[in-house]
Amino acid sequence: CPFYKKIPGTKFAIDAFHYGEIQGIAAYFLTHFHSDHYGGLTKKSTLPIYCNRITGNLVKSKLRVAEQYVHVLPMNTRVTVEGIEVVLLEANHCPGAAMLLFFLPDGQTVLHTGDFRADPSMETCPELLGCRVQTLYLDTTYCSPEYAFPTQQEVINFAANTAFELVTLNPRTLVVCGSYSVGKEKVFLALAEVLGSKVCLSRDKYNTMCCLESEQVRQSITTDWKAARVHVLPMMHLSFKKLQDYLARFSARYDQLVAFKPTGWTFSQQPQISGSISIYGIPYSEHSSFLEMKRFVQWLRPLKIIPTVNNGS
């Protein structure tokens, strides 16, 4: 198990399920439900997992891990795990994503961001305001100055306005949004809202969404493809060939398709167009831009930073 997945002075490992039982570890924290973090967890897992409620719902529902091994912790509340105080904080990454703030017995304070998108609102967090963080385990996904991209809200507004214009010009337009397992919900919910439509999802994706315990989500989703103008498809289905075939299935109702691909930091105001299919790559990021990361670190002023991404050894 890599050193940056363990918290020194504790029996804690973070997002470390690929290594079986780790010597000296008594509590296995899961920051959020993305496969590069829960990888190694299966329904046979008997490790004691600590996470918040949404992530716990997903672990039990999607991976079928037995309830007895999933220890659900509240958000924004000091709790004691294995004799050490910990607080879970909103990571602004995907539903259920949490940062972990540890208060060690020797007076050290450690913050593990998990995957996060730093936001100025974090600077008003009472738990972070009230302490000095010595060690920061930092999500360094986009830790280079060329990674500059808009806020999520700017990207959502662009997608919603674009969809609204295209549907107004041609009411026979089907709107598609690409998605991975958990994340990007804000994009397709905004598309549905601006178009006065529901969002249609596969049965599996629908079950995933029900784990998020959001009334807004619950009321916006359906599995009836004919009952919604906004369809959510797996990201790898967003190719011209696949979308052409997809549009043909709904030819009675639609003759044009616009797809939004919310990934990382690709951006073109101009879509790729082939026949009646338009694909927009939009820079909807669930990780900090370089400047957002820099601002957060300058505000927090930790004594030591340990990168958790692209970390060799």
PDB file of C-alpha atoms in Angstrom:
ATOM      1  CA  CYS A   1       0.000   0.000   0.000  1.00  0.00           C
ATOM      2  CA  PRO A   2       1.533   3.363  -1.032  1.00  0.00           C
ATOM      3  CA  PHE A   3       2.615   5.603   1.858  1.00  0.00           C
ATOM      4  CA  TYR A   4       0.291   8.436   0.804  1.00  0.00           C
ATOM      5  CA  LYS A   5      -2.751   6.226   1.462  1.00  0.00           C
ATOM      6  CA  LYS A   6      -1.914   5.888   5.171  1.00  0.00           C
ATOM      7  CA  ILE A   7      -2.177   8.530   7.883  1.00  0.00           C
ATOM      8  CA  PRO A   8       0.920   8.309  10.155  1.00  0.00           C
ATOM      9  CA  GLY A   9       0.168   8.073  13.861  1.00  0.00           C
ATOM     10  CA  THR A  10      -3.187   6.360  13.156  1.00  0.00           C
ATOM     11  CA  LYS A  11      -4.540   2.971  12.122  1.00  0.00           C
ATOM     12  CA  PHE A  12      -6.232   4.616   9.111  1.00  0.00           C
ATOM     13  CA  ALA A  13      -5.920   3.955   5.379  1.00  0.00           C
ATOM     14  CA  ILE A  14      -7.669   6.091   2.762  1.00  0.00           C
ATOM     15  CA  ASP A  15      -9.120   4.691  -0.485  1.00  0.00           C
ATOM     16  CA  ALA A  16      -6.860   1.637  -0.126  1.00  0.00           C
ATOM     17  CA  PHE A  17      -8.931  -1.416  -1.067  1.00  0.00           C
ATOM     18  CA  HIS A  18      -6.555  -2.974  -3.606  1.00  0.00           C
ATOM     19  CA  TYR A  19      -4.186  -4.344  -0.987  1.00  0.00           C
ATOM     20  CA  GLY A  20      -6.326  -6.747   1.034  1.00  0.00           C
ATOM     21  CA  GLU A  21      -5.913  -6.486   4.781  1.00  0.00           C
ATOM     22  CA  ILE A  22      -3.104  -4.005   5.509  1.00  0.00           C
ATOM     23  CA  GLN A  23      -0.928  -4.642   8.547  1.00  0.00           C
ATOM     24  CA  GLY A  24      -1.570  -2.112  11.316  1.00  0.00           C
ATOM     25  CA  ILE A  25      -4.736  -0.726   9.703  1.00  0.00           C
ATOM     26  CA  ALA A  26      -8.033  -0.942  11.617  1.00  0.00           C
ATOM     27  CA  ALA A  27     -10.230   1.540   9.703  1.00  0.00           C
ATOM     28  CA  TYR A  28     -10.486   1.876   5.918  1.00  0.00           C
ATOM     29  CA  PHE A  29     -11.921   5.241   4.833  1.00  0.00           C
ATOM     30  CA  LEU A  30     -13.604   5.677   1.444  1.00  0.00           C
ATOM     31  CA  THR A  31     -13.751   9.326   0.341  1.00  0.00           C
ATOM     32  CA  HIS A  32     -16.231   8.805  -2.523  1.00  0.00           C
ATOM     33  CA  PHE A  33     -17.754   6.283  -4.917  1.00  0.00           C
ATOM     34  CA  HIS A  34     -15.485   6.416  -7.969  1.00  0.00           C
ATOM     35  CA  SER A  35     -13.882   3.162  -9.085  1.00  0.00           C
ATOM     36  CA  ASP A  36     -10.288   4.416  -8.873  1.00  0.00           C
ATOM     37  CA  HIS A  37     -10.950   4.934  -5.140  1.00  0.00           C
ATOM     38  CA  TYR A  38     -13.162   1.957  -4.202  1.00  0.00           C
ATOM     39  CA  GLY A  39     -11.294  -0.432  -6.534  1.00  0.00           C
ATOM     40  CA  GLY A  40     -10.765  -3.780  -4.802  1.00  0.00           C
ATOM     41  CA  LEU A  41     -14.032  -3.638  -2.830  1.00  0.00           C
ATOM     42  CA  THR A  42     -16.396  -6.526  -3.622  1.00  0.00           C
ATOM     43  CA  LYS A  43     -19.374  -8.177  -1.994  1.00  0.00           C
ATOM     44  CA  LYS A  44     -16.911 -10.523  -0.269  1.00  0.00           C
ATOM     45  CA  SER A  45     -15.133  -7.598   1.449  1.00  0.00           C
ATOM     46  CA  THR A  46     -15.021  -7.766   5.242  1.00  0.00           C
ATOM     47  CA  LEU A  47     -12.786  -4.734   5.915  1.00  0.00           C
ATOM     48  CA  PRO A  48     -14.326  -2.082   8.201  1.00  0.00           C
ATOM     49  CA  ILE A  49     -15.262   0.751   5.798  1.00  0.00           C
ATOM     50  CA  TYR A  50     -15.858   4.316   7.019  1.00  0.00           C
ATOM     51  CA  CYS A  51     -17.682   6.781   4.754  1.00  0.00           C
ATOM     52  CA  ASN A  52     -20.698   9.087   4.678  1.00  0.00           C
ATOM     53  CA  ARG A  53     -24.286   8.084   4.049  1.00  0.00           C
ATOM     54  CA  ILE A  54     -24.474   8.617   0.294  1.00  0.00           C
ATOM     55  CA  THR A  55     -21.222   6.734  -0.345  1.00  0.00           C
ATOM     56  CA  GLY A  56     -22.406   4.024   2.054  1.00  0.00           C
ATOM     57  CA  ASN A  57     -25.686   3.673   0.122  1.00  0.00           C
ATOM     58  CA  LEU A  58     -23.707   3.229  -3.110  1.00  0.00           C
ATOM     59  CA  VAL A  59     -21.268   0.701  -1.605  1.00  0.00           C
ATOM     60  CA  LYS A  60     -24.162  -1.420  -0.311  1.00  0.00           C
ATOM     61  CA  SER A  61     -26.406  -1.046  -3.368  1.00  0.00           C
ATOM     62  CA  LYS A  62     -23.865  -1.258  -6.220  1.00  0.00           C
ATOM     63  CA  LEU A  63     -21.093  -3.434  -4.760  1.00  0.00           C
ATOM     64  CA  ARG A  64     -23.354  -5.446  -2.428  1.00  0.00           C
ATOM     65  CA  VAL A  65     -20.962  -5.065   0.503  1.00  0.00           C
ATOM     66  CA  ALA A  66     -22.636  -6.388   3.673  1.00  0.00           C
ATOM     67  CA  GLU A  67     -24.173  -3.671   5.846  1.00  0.00           C
ATOM     68  CA  GLN A  68     -22.232  -4.771   8.952  1.00  0.00           C
ATOM     69  CA  TYR A  69     -18.931  -3.656   7.396  1.00  0.00           C
ATOM     70  CA  VAL A  70     -20.128  -0.193   6.306  1.00  0.00           C
ATOM     71  CA  HIS A  71     -19.748   2.368   9.102  1.00  0.00           C
ATOM     72  CA  VAL A  72     -21.622   5.533   8.140  1.00  0.00           C
ATOM     73  CA  LEU A  73     -20.297   8.803   9.562  1.00  0.00           C
ATOM     74  CA  PRO A  74     -22.216  12.116   9.651  1.00  0.00           C
ATOM     75  CA  MET A  75     -21.007  15.185   7.742  1.00  0.00           C
ATOM     76  CA  ASN A  76     -19.584  18.256   9.514  1.00  0.00           C
ATOM     77  CA  THR A  77     -19.569  16.517  12.895  1.00  0.00           C
ATOM     78  CA  ARG A  78     -16.633  15.505  15.084  1.00  0.00           C
ATOM     79  CA  VAL A  79     -16.747  11.768  15.691  1.00  0.00           C
ATOM     80  CA  THR A  80     -14.232   9.384  17.233  1.00  0.00           C
ATOM     81  CA  VAL A  81     -12.906   6.449  15.198  1.00  0.00           C
ATOM     82  CA  GLU A  82     -10.337   4.129  16.800  1.00  0.00           C
ATOM     83  CA  GLY A  83      -9.707   6.770  19.483  1.00  0.00           C
ATOM     84  CA  ILE A  84      -9.058   9.596  16.991  1.00  0.00           C
ATOM     85  CA  GLU A  85     -11.348  12.528  16.186  1.00  0.00           C
ATOM     86  CA  VAL A  86     -12.341  12.965  12.549  1.00  0.00           C
ATOM     87  CA  VAL A  87     -14.700  15.290  10.666  1.00  0.00           C
ATOM     88  CA  LEU A  88     -16.068  14.662   7.160  1.00  0.00           C
ATOM     89  CA  LEU A  89     -16.356  17.838   5.054  1.00  0.00           C
ATOM     90  CA  GLU A  90     -17.982  18.526   1.666  1.00  0.00           C
ATOM     91  CA  ALA A  91     -15.429  17.963  -1.132  1.00  0.00           C
ATOM     92  CA  ASN A  92     -17.443  19.545  -3.989  1.00  0.00           C
ATOM     93  CA  HIS A  93     -16.505  16.619  -6.254  1.00  0.00           C
ATOM     94  CA  CYS A  94     -19.396  14.192  -6.784  1.00  0.00           C
ATOM     95  CA  PRO A  95     -22.389  13.263  -4.584  1.00  0.00           C
ATOM     96  CA  GLY A  96     -21.095  11.721  -1.366  1.00  0.00           C
ATOM     97  CA  ALA A  97     -17.517  12.970  -1.847  1.00  0.00           C
ATOM     98  CA  ALA A  98     -15.913  13.974   1.454  1.00  0.00           C
ATOM     99  CA  MET A  99     -12.686  15.490   2.702  1.00  0.00           C
ATOM    100  CA  LEU A 100     -11.344  13.991   5.935  1.00  0.00           C
ATOM    101  CA  LEU A 101     -10.034  16.172   8.758  1.00  0.00           C
ATOM    102  CA  PHE A 102      -8.133  14.256  11.451  1.00  0.00           C
ATOM    103  CA  PHE A 103      -7.194  15.563  14.905  1.00  0.00           C
ATOM    104  CA  LEU A 104      -4.310  13.386  16.105  1.00  0.00           C
ATOM    105  CA  PRO A 105      -3.565  12.793  19.808  1.00  0.00           C
ATOM    106  CA  ASP A 106      -0.175  14.562  19.506  1.00  0.00           C
ATOM    107  CA  GLY A 107      -1.935  17.788  18.476  1.00  0.00           C
ATOM    108  CA  GLN A 108      -1.245  17.397  14.743  1.00  0.00           C
ATOM    109  CA  THR A 109      -4.102  18.158  12.350  1.00  0.00           C
ATOM    110  CA  VAL A 110      -4.247  16.374   8.990  1.00  0.00           C
ATOM    111  CA  LEU A 111      -6.572  17.165   6.067  1.00  0.00           C
ATOM    112  CA  HIS A 112      -7.066  14.600   3.293  1.00  0.00           C
ATOM    113  CA  THR A 113      -8.998  16.169   0.412  1.00  0.00           C
ATOM    114  CA  GLY A 114      -9.891  12.908  -1.355  1.00  0.00           C
ATOM    115  CA  ASP A 115     -10.864  14.092  -4.844  1.00  0.00           C
ATOM    116  CA  PHE A 116     -12.109  17.667  -4.559  1.00  0.00           C
ATOM    117  CA  ARG A 117     -12.803  20.905  -6.395  1.00  0.00           C
ATOM    118  CA  ALA A 118     -11.586  23.708  -4.172  1.00  0.00           C
ATOM    119  CA  ASP A 119     -14.106  26.496  -3.760  1.00  0.00           C
ATOM    120  CA  PRO A 120     -13.925  29.811  -1.851  1.00  0.00           C
ATOM    121  CA  SER A 121     -16.923  28.657   0.230  1.00  0.00           C
ATOM    122  CA  MET A 122     -14.540  26.173   1.907  1.00  0.00           C
ATOM    123  CA  GLU A 123     -12.743  29.155   3.438  1.00  0.00           C
ATOM    124  CA  THR A 124     -15.767  29.773   5.680  1.00  0.00           C
ATOM    125  CA  CYS A 125     -15.874  26.179   6.965  1.00  0.00           C
ATOM    126  CA  PRO A 126     -15.909  26.440  10.802  1.00  0.00           C
ATOM    127  CA  GLU A 127     -13.849  23.268  11.319  1.00  0.00           C
ATOM    128  CA  LEU A 128     -11.079  24.487   8.978  1.00  0.00           C
ATOM    129  CA  LEU A 129     -11.188  28.045  10.341  1.00  0.00           C
ATOM    130  CA  GLY A 130     -10.743  26.769  13.868  1.00  0.00           C
ATOM    131  CA  CYS A 131      -7.507  24.828  13.359  1.00  0.00           C
ATOM    132  CA  ARG A 132      -4.020  24.885  11.828  1.00  0.00           C
ATOM    133  CA  VAL A 133      -3.509  22.042   9.351  1.00  0.00           C
ATOM    134  CA  GLN A 134       0.041  20.658   9.505  1.00  0.00           C
ATOM    135  CA  THR A 135      -0.240  18.035   6.761  1.00  0.00           C
ATOM    136  CA  LEU A 136      -2.387  18.312   3.631  1.00  0.00           C
ATOM    137  CA  TYR A 137      -2.983  15.252   1.436  1.00  0.00           C
ATOM    138  CA  LEU A 138      -3.924  17.059  -1.773  1.00  0.00           C
ATOM    139  CA  ASP A 139      -5.788  16.072  -4.951  1.00  0.00           C
ATOM    140  CA  THR A 140      -3.254  17.316  -7.529  1.00  0.00           C
ATOM    141  CA  THR A 141      -5.106  16.111 -10.662  1.00  0.00           C
ATOM    142  CA  TYR A 142      -4.715  19.465 -12.471  1.00  0.00           C
ATOM    143  CA  CYS A 143      -1.630  20.821 -10.693  1.00  0.00           C
ATOM    144  CA  SER A 144      -0.119  22.767 -13.576  1.00  0.00           C
ATOM    145  CA  PRO A 145      -0.789  26.367 -14.733  1.00  0.00           C
ATOM    146  CA  GLU A 146      -2.188  25.348 -18.141  1.00  0.00           C
ATOM    147  CA  TYR A 147      -5.198  23.791 -16.407  1.00  0.00           C
ATOM    148  CA  ALA A 148      -7.506  26.783 -16.403  1.00  0.00           C
ATOM    149  CA  PHE A 149     -11.221  26.185 -16.885  1.00  0.00           C
ATOM    150  CA  PRO A 150     -14.512  27.899 -16.067  1.00  0.00           C
ATOM    151  CA  THR A 151     -16.612  27.374 -12.958  1.00  0.00           C
ATOM    152  CA  GLN A 152     -19.173  24.570 -13.038  1.00  0.00           C
ATOM    153  CA  GLN A 153     -21.983  27.145 -13.090  1.00  0.00           C
ATOM    154  CA  GLU A 154     -20.590  28.860 -16.201  1.00  0.00           C
ATOM    155  CA  VAL A 155     -20.378  25.511 -17.986  1.00  0.00           C
ATOM    156  CA  ILE A 156     -23.884  24.506 -16.893  1.00  0.00           C
ATOM    157  CA  ASN A 157     -25.266  27.843 -18.142  1.00  0.00           C
ATOM    158  CA  PHE A 158     -23.540  27.365 -21.507  1.00  0.00           C
ATOM    159  CA  ALA A 159     -25.012  23.864 -21.928  1.00  0.00           C
ATOM    160  CA  ALA A 160     -28.503  24.898 -20.787  1.00  0.00           C
ATOM    161  CA  ASN A 161     -28.585  27.974 -23.048  1.00  0.00           C
ATOM    162  CA  THR A 162     -27.289  25.987 -26.027  1.00  0.00           C
ATOM    163  CA  ALA A 163     -29.859  23.219 -25.537  1.00  0.00           C
ATOM    164  CA  PHE A 164     -32.673  25.742 -25.102  1.00  0.00           C
ATOM    165  CA  GLU A 165     -31.740  27.585 -28.316  1.00  0.00           C
ATOM    166  CA  LEU A 166     -31.482  24.396 -30.377  1.00  0.00           C
ATOM    167  CA  VAL A 167     -34.770  22.967 -29.096  1.00  0.00           C
ATOM    168  CA  THR A 168     -36.508  26.306 -29.677  1.00  0.00           C
ATOM    169  CA  LEU A 169     -35.213  26.375 -33.273  1.00  0.00           C
ATOM    170  CA  ASN A 170     -36.181  22.734 -33.832  1.00  0.00           C
ATOM    171  CA  PRO A 171     -38.606  21.161 -31.333  1.00  0.00           C
ATOM    172  CA  ARG A 172     -37.741  17.730 -32.804  1.00  0.00           C
ATOM    173  CA  THR A 173     -34.338  17.845 -31.085  1.00  0.00           C
ATOM    174  CA  LEU A 174     -33.293  15.107 -28.655  1.00  0.00           C
ATOM    175  CA  VAL A 175     -30.814  16.187 -25.960  1.00  0.00           C
ATOM    176  CA  VAL A 176     -28.237  13.690 -24.672  1.00  0.00           C
ATOM    177  CA  CYS A 177     -25.817  14.067 -21.770  1.00  0.00           C
ATOM    178  CA  GLY A 178     -22.861  11.759 -21.172  1.00  0.00           C
ATOM    179  CA  SER A 179     -22.181  10.465 -17.687  1.00  0.00           C
ATOM    180  CA  TYR A 180     -19.957   8.124 -15.703  1.00  0.00           C
ATOM    181  CA  SER A 181     -21.190   6.260 -12.617  1.00  0.00           C
ATOM    182  CA  VAL A 182     -21.595   9.150 -10.157  1.00  0.00           C
ATOM    183  CA  GLY A 183     -20.991  12.778 -11.062  1.00  0.00           C
ATOM    184  CA  LYS A 184     -22.154  15.275 -13.738  1.00  0.00           C
ATOM    185  CA  GLU A 185     -25.691  15.231 -12.273  1.00  0.00           C
ATOM    186  CA  LYS A 186     -25.809  19.044 -12.131  1.00  0.00           C
ATOM    187  CA  VAL A 187     -25.417  19.173 -15.925  1.00  0.00           C
ATOM    188  CA  PHE A 188     -28.285  16.890 -16.877  1.00  0.00           C
ATOM    189  CA  LEU A 189     -30.581  18.242 -14.153  1.00  0.00           C
ATOM    190  CA  ALA A 190     -30.028  21.783 -15.495  1.00  0.00           C
ATOM    191  CA  LEU A 191     -30.753  20.616 -19.064  1.00  0.00           C
ATOM    192  CA  ALA A 192     -33.987  18.992 -17.899  1.00  0.00           C
ATOM    193  CA  GLU A 193     -35.018  22.074 -15.933  1.00  0.00           C
ATOM    194  CA  VAL A 194     -34.461  24.560 -18.762  1.00  0.00           C
ATOM    195  CA  LEU A 195     -36.361  22.303 -21.201  1.00  0.00           C
ATOM    196  CA  GLY A 196     -39.195  21.495 -18.778  1.00  0.00           C
ATOM    197  CA  SER A 197     -38.476  17.794 -19.240  1.00  0.00           C
ATOM    198  CA  LYS A 198     -37.614  14.802 -17.127  1.00  0.00           C
ATOM    199  CA  VAL A 199     -34.282  13.003 -17.471  1.00  0.00           C
ATOM    200  CA  CYS A 200     -34.341   9.429 -18.699  1.00  0.00           C
ATOM    201  CA  LEU A 201     -31.748   6.966 -17.420  1.00  0.00           C
ATOM    202  CA  SER A 202     -31.030   3.266 -17.696  1.00  0.00           C
ATOM    203  CA  ARG A 203     -32.471   1.166 -14.871  1.00  0.00           C
ATOM    204  CA  ASP A 204     -28.982   0.708 -13.402  1.00  0.00           C
ATOM    205  CA  LYS A 205     -28.233   4.456 -13.493  1.00  0.00           C
ATOM    206  CA  TYR A 206     -31.704   5.144 -12.043  1.00  0.00           C
ATOM    207  CA  ASN A 207     -30.909   2.899  -9.072  1.00  0.00           C
ATOM    208  CA  THR A 208     -27.598   4.721  -8.622  1.00  0.00           C
ATOM    209  CA  MET A 209     -29.398   8.090  -8.569  1.00  0.00           C
ATOM    210  CA  CYS A 210     -31.809   6.829  -5.920  1.00  0.00           C
ATOM    211  CA  CYS A 211     -28.815   6.263  -3.597  1.00  0.00           C
ATOM    212  CA  LEU A 212     -28.149  10.020  -3.588  1.00  0.00           C
ATOM    213  CA  GLU A 213     -31.170  10.733  -1.337  1.00  0.00           C
ATOM    214  CA  SER A 214     -32.007  13.926  -3.232  1.00  0.00           C
ATOM    215  CA  GLU A 215     -35.667  14.854  -3.665  1.00  0.00           C
ATOM    216  CA  GLN A 216     -34.775  17.112  -6.621  1.00  0.00           C
ATOM    217  CA  VAL A 217     -33.083  14.177  -8.356  1.00  0.00           C
ATOM    218  CA  ARG A 218     -35.853  11.708  -7.487  1.00  0.00           C
ATOM    219  CA  GLN A 219     -38.521  13.962  -9.013  1.00  0.00           C
ATOM    220  CA  SER A 220     -36.523  14.654 -12.177  1.00  0.00           C
ATOM    221  CA  ILE A 221     -35.700  11.106 -13.307  1.00  0.00           C
ATOM    222  CA  THR A 222     -37.521   8.348 -15.168  1.00  0.00           C
ATOM    223  CA  THR A 223     -36.684   5.101 -16.960  1.00  0.00           C
ATOM    224  CA  ASP A 224     -39.287   5.697 -19.696  1.00  0.00           C
ATOM    225  CA  TRP A 225     -37.284   6.843 -22.735  1.00  0.00           C
ATOM    226  CA  LYS A 226     -40.393   8.275 -24.408  1.00  0.00           C
ATOM    227  CA  ALA A 227     -41.317  10.392 -21.379  1.00  0.00           C
ATOM    228  CA  ALA A 228     -38.231  12.623 -21.513  1.00  0.00           C
ATOM    229  CA  ARG A 229     -36.434  14.861 -23.993  1.00  0.00           C
ATOM    230  CA  VAL A 230     -33.151  14.606 -22.043  1.00  0.00           C
ATOM    231  CA  HIS A 231     -31.467  11.189 -22.140  1.00  0.00           C
ATOM    232  CA  VAL A 232     -28.389  10.237 -20.111  1.00  0.00           C
ATOM    233  CA  LEU A 233     -26.007   7.785 -21.809  1.00  0.00           C
ATOM    234  CA  PRO A 234     -22.608   6.354 -20.837  1.00  0.00           C
ATOM    235  CA  MET A 235     -19.788   8.662 -21.952  1.00  0.00           C
ATOM    236  CA  MET A 236     -18.399   6.031 -24.346  1.00  0.00           C
ATOM    237  CA  HIS A 237     -21.680   6.029 -26.303  1.00  0.00           C
ATOM    238  CA  LEU A 238     -21.128   9.621 -27.395  1.00  0.00           C
ATOM    239  CA  SER A 239     -19.723   8.901 -30.868  1.00  0.00           C
ATOM    240  CA  PHE A 240     -21.351   9.887 -34.176  1.00  0.00           C
ATOM    241  CA  LYS A 241     -21.949   6.251 -35.157  1.00  0.00           C
ATOM    242  CA  LYS A 242     -23.614   5.278 -31.877  1.00  0.00           C
ATOM    243  CA  LEU A 243     -25.666   8.482 -31.633  1.00  0.00           C
ATOM    244  CA  GLN A 244     -26.853   8.100 -35.250  1.00  0.00           C
ATOM    245  CA  ASP A 245     -28.173   4.631 -34.399  1.00  0.00           C
ATOM    246  CA  TYR A 246     -29.635   5.970 -31.165  1.00  0.00           C
ATOM    247  CA  LEU A 247     -31.497   8.818 -32.890  1.00  0.00           C
ATOM    248  CA  ALA A 248     -32.931   6.349 -35.429  1.00  0.00           C
ATOM    249  CA  ARG A 249     -34.685   4.499 -32.569  1.00  0.00           C
ATOM    250  CA  PHE A 250     -36.683   7.670 -31.819  1.00  0.00           C
ATOM    251  CA  SER A 251     -37.245   8.851 -35.410  1.00  0.00           C
ATOM    252  CA  ALA A 252     -41.005   9.181 -34.877  1.00  0.00           C
ATOM    253  CA  ARG A 253     -40.374  11.988 -32.396  1.00  0.00           C
ATOM    254  CA  TYR A 254     -36.907  13.432 -33.130  1.00  0.00           C
ATOM    255  CA  ASP A 255     -34.862  14.206 -36.241  1.00  0.00           C
ATOM    256  CA  GLN A 256     -31.908  15.992 -34.617  1.00  0.00           C
ATOM    257  CA  LEU A 257     -29.688  15.169 -31.637  1.00  0.00           C
ATOM    258  CA  VAL A 258     -27.421  17.382 -29.545  1.00  0.00           C
ATOM    259  CA  ALA A 259     -25.035  15.692 -27.109  1.00  0.00           C
ATOM    260  CA  PHE A 260     -23.032  17.209 -24.269  1.00  0.00           C
ATOM    261  CA  LYS A 261     -19.823  15.527 -23.166  1.00  0.00           C
ATOM    262  CA  PRO A 262     -18.928  16.928 -19.729  1.00  0.00           C
ATOM    263  CA  THR A 263     -15.321  15.828 -19.370  1.00  0.00           C
ATOM    264  CA  GLY A 264     -12.238  17.390 -17.820  1.00  0.00           C
ATOM    265  CA  TRP A 265     -11.184  20.502 -19.633  1.00  0.00           C
ATOM    266  CA  THR A 266     -11.922  20.009 -23.344  1.00  0.00           C
ATOM    267  CA  PHE A 267     -13.792  23.013 -24.655  1.00  0.00           C
ATOM    268  CA  SER A 268     -14.983  24.210 -28.006  1.00  0.00           C
ATOM    269  CA  GLN A 269     -17.745  26.777 -28.380  1.00  0.00           C
ATOM    270  CA  GLN A 270     -18.209  25.068 -31.737  1.00  0.00           C
ATOM    271  CA  PRO A 271     -19.591  21.534 -31.693  1.00  0.00           C
ATOM    272  CA  GLN A 272     -18.423  18.626 -33.812  1.00  0.00           C
ATOM    273  CA  ILE A 273     -21.225  18.119 -36.328  1.00  0.00           C
ATOM    274  CA  SER A 274     -22.028  15.171 -38.559  1.00  0.00           C
ATOM    275  CA  GLY A 275     -25.388  15.190 -40.328  1.00  0.00           C
ATOM    276  CA  SER A 276     -28.100  15.647 -37.713  1.00  0.00           C
ATOM    277  CA  ILE A 277     -25.783  14.984 -34.737  1.00  0.00           C
ATOM    278  CA  SER A 278     -23.942  17.720 -32.800  1.00  0.00           C
ATOM    279  CA  ILE A 279     -21.483  16.912 -30.003  1.00  0.00           C
ATOM    280  CA  TYR A 280     -20.282  19.576 -27.569  1.00  0.00           C
ATOM    281  CA  GLY A 281     -17.266  18.876 -25.359  1.00  0.00           C
ATOM    282  CA  ILE A 282     -17.754  20.990 -22.245  1.00  0.00           C
ATOM    283  CA  PRO A 283     -15.111  21.579 -19.521  1.00  0.00           C
ATOM    284  CA  TYR A 284     -17.216  20.491 -16.568  1.00  0.00           C
ATOM    285  CA  SER A 285     -14.557  19.606 -14.034  1.00  0.00           C
ATOM    286  CA  GLU A 286     -15.050  17.902 -10.691  1.00  0.00           C
ATOM    287  CA  HIS A 287     -11.400  18.636  -9.774  1.00  0.00           C
ATOM    288  CA  SER A 288      -9.783  21.979  -8.891  1.00  0.00           C
ATOM    289  CA  SER A 289      -8.294  24.140 -11.612  1.00  0.00           C
ATOM    290  CA  PHE A 290      -4.685  25.159 -10.951  1.00  0.00           C
ATOM    291  CA  LEU A 291      -5.728  28.584  -9.627  1.00  0.00           C
ATOM    292  CA  GLU A 292      -8.492  27.157  -7.417  1.00  0.00           C
ATOM    293  CA  MET A 293      -5.988  24.699  -5.929  1.00  0.00           C
ATOM    294  CA  LYS A 294      -3.378  27.444  -5.431  1.00  0.00           C
ATOM    295  CA  ARG A 295      -5.873  29.743  -3.692  1.00  0.00           C
ATOM    296  CA  PHE A 296      -7.001  26.965  -1.343  1.00  0.00           C
ATOM    297  CA  VAL A 297      -3.434  26.023  -0.372  1.00  0.00           C
ATOM    298  CA  GLN A 298      -2.445  29.678   0.146  1.00  0.00           C
ATOM    299  CA  TRP A 299      -5.480  30.132   2.390  1.00  0.00           C
ATOM    300  CA  LEU A 300      -4.918  26.900   4.363  1.00  0.00           C
ATOM    301  CA  ARG A 301      -1.110  27.368   4.701  1.00  0.00           C
ATOM    302  CA  PRO A 302      -0.251  23.760   5.614  1.00  0.00           C
ATOM    303  CA  LEU A 303       3.302  22.983   6.759  1.00  0.00           C
ATOM    304  CA  LYS A 304       3.554  19.955   4.460  1.00  0.00           C
ATOM    305  CA  ILE A 305       1.757  18.842   1.284  1.00  0.00           C
ATOM    306  CA  ILE A 306       1.556  15.241   0.116  1.00  0.00           C
ATOM    307  CA  PRO A 307       0.126  14.814  -3.412  1.00  0.00           C
ATOM    308  CA  THR A 308      -2.336  11.926  -3.769  1.00  0.00           C
ATOM    309  CA  VAL A 309      -2.427  11.940  -7.595  1.00  0.00           C
ATOM    310  CA  ASN A 310       0.456  11.176  -9.995  1.00  0.00           C
ATOM    311  CA  ASN A 311       2.523  10.309  -6.922  1.00  0.00           C
ATOM    312  CA  GLY A 312       5.238   7.845  -7.922  1.00  0.00           C
ATOM    313  CA  SER A 313       6.566   6.528  -4.632  1.00  0.00           C
TER     314      SER A 313
END
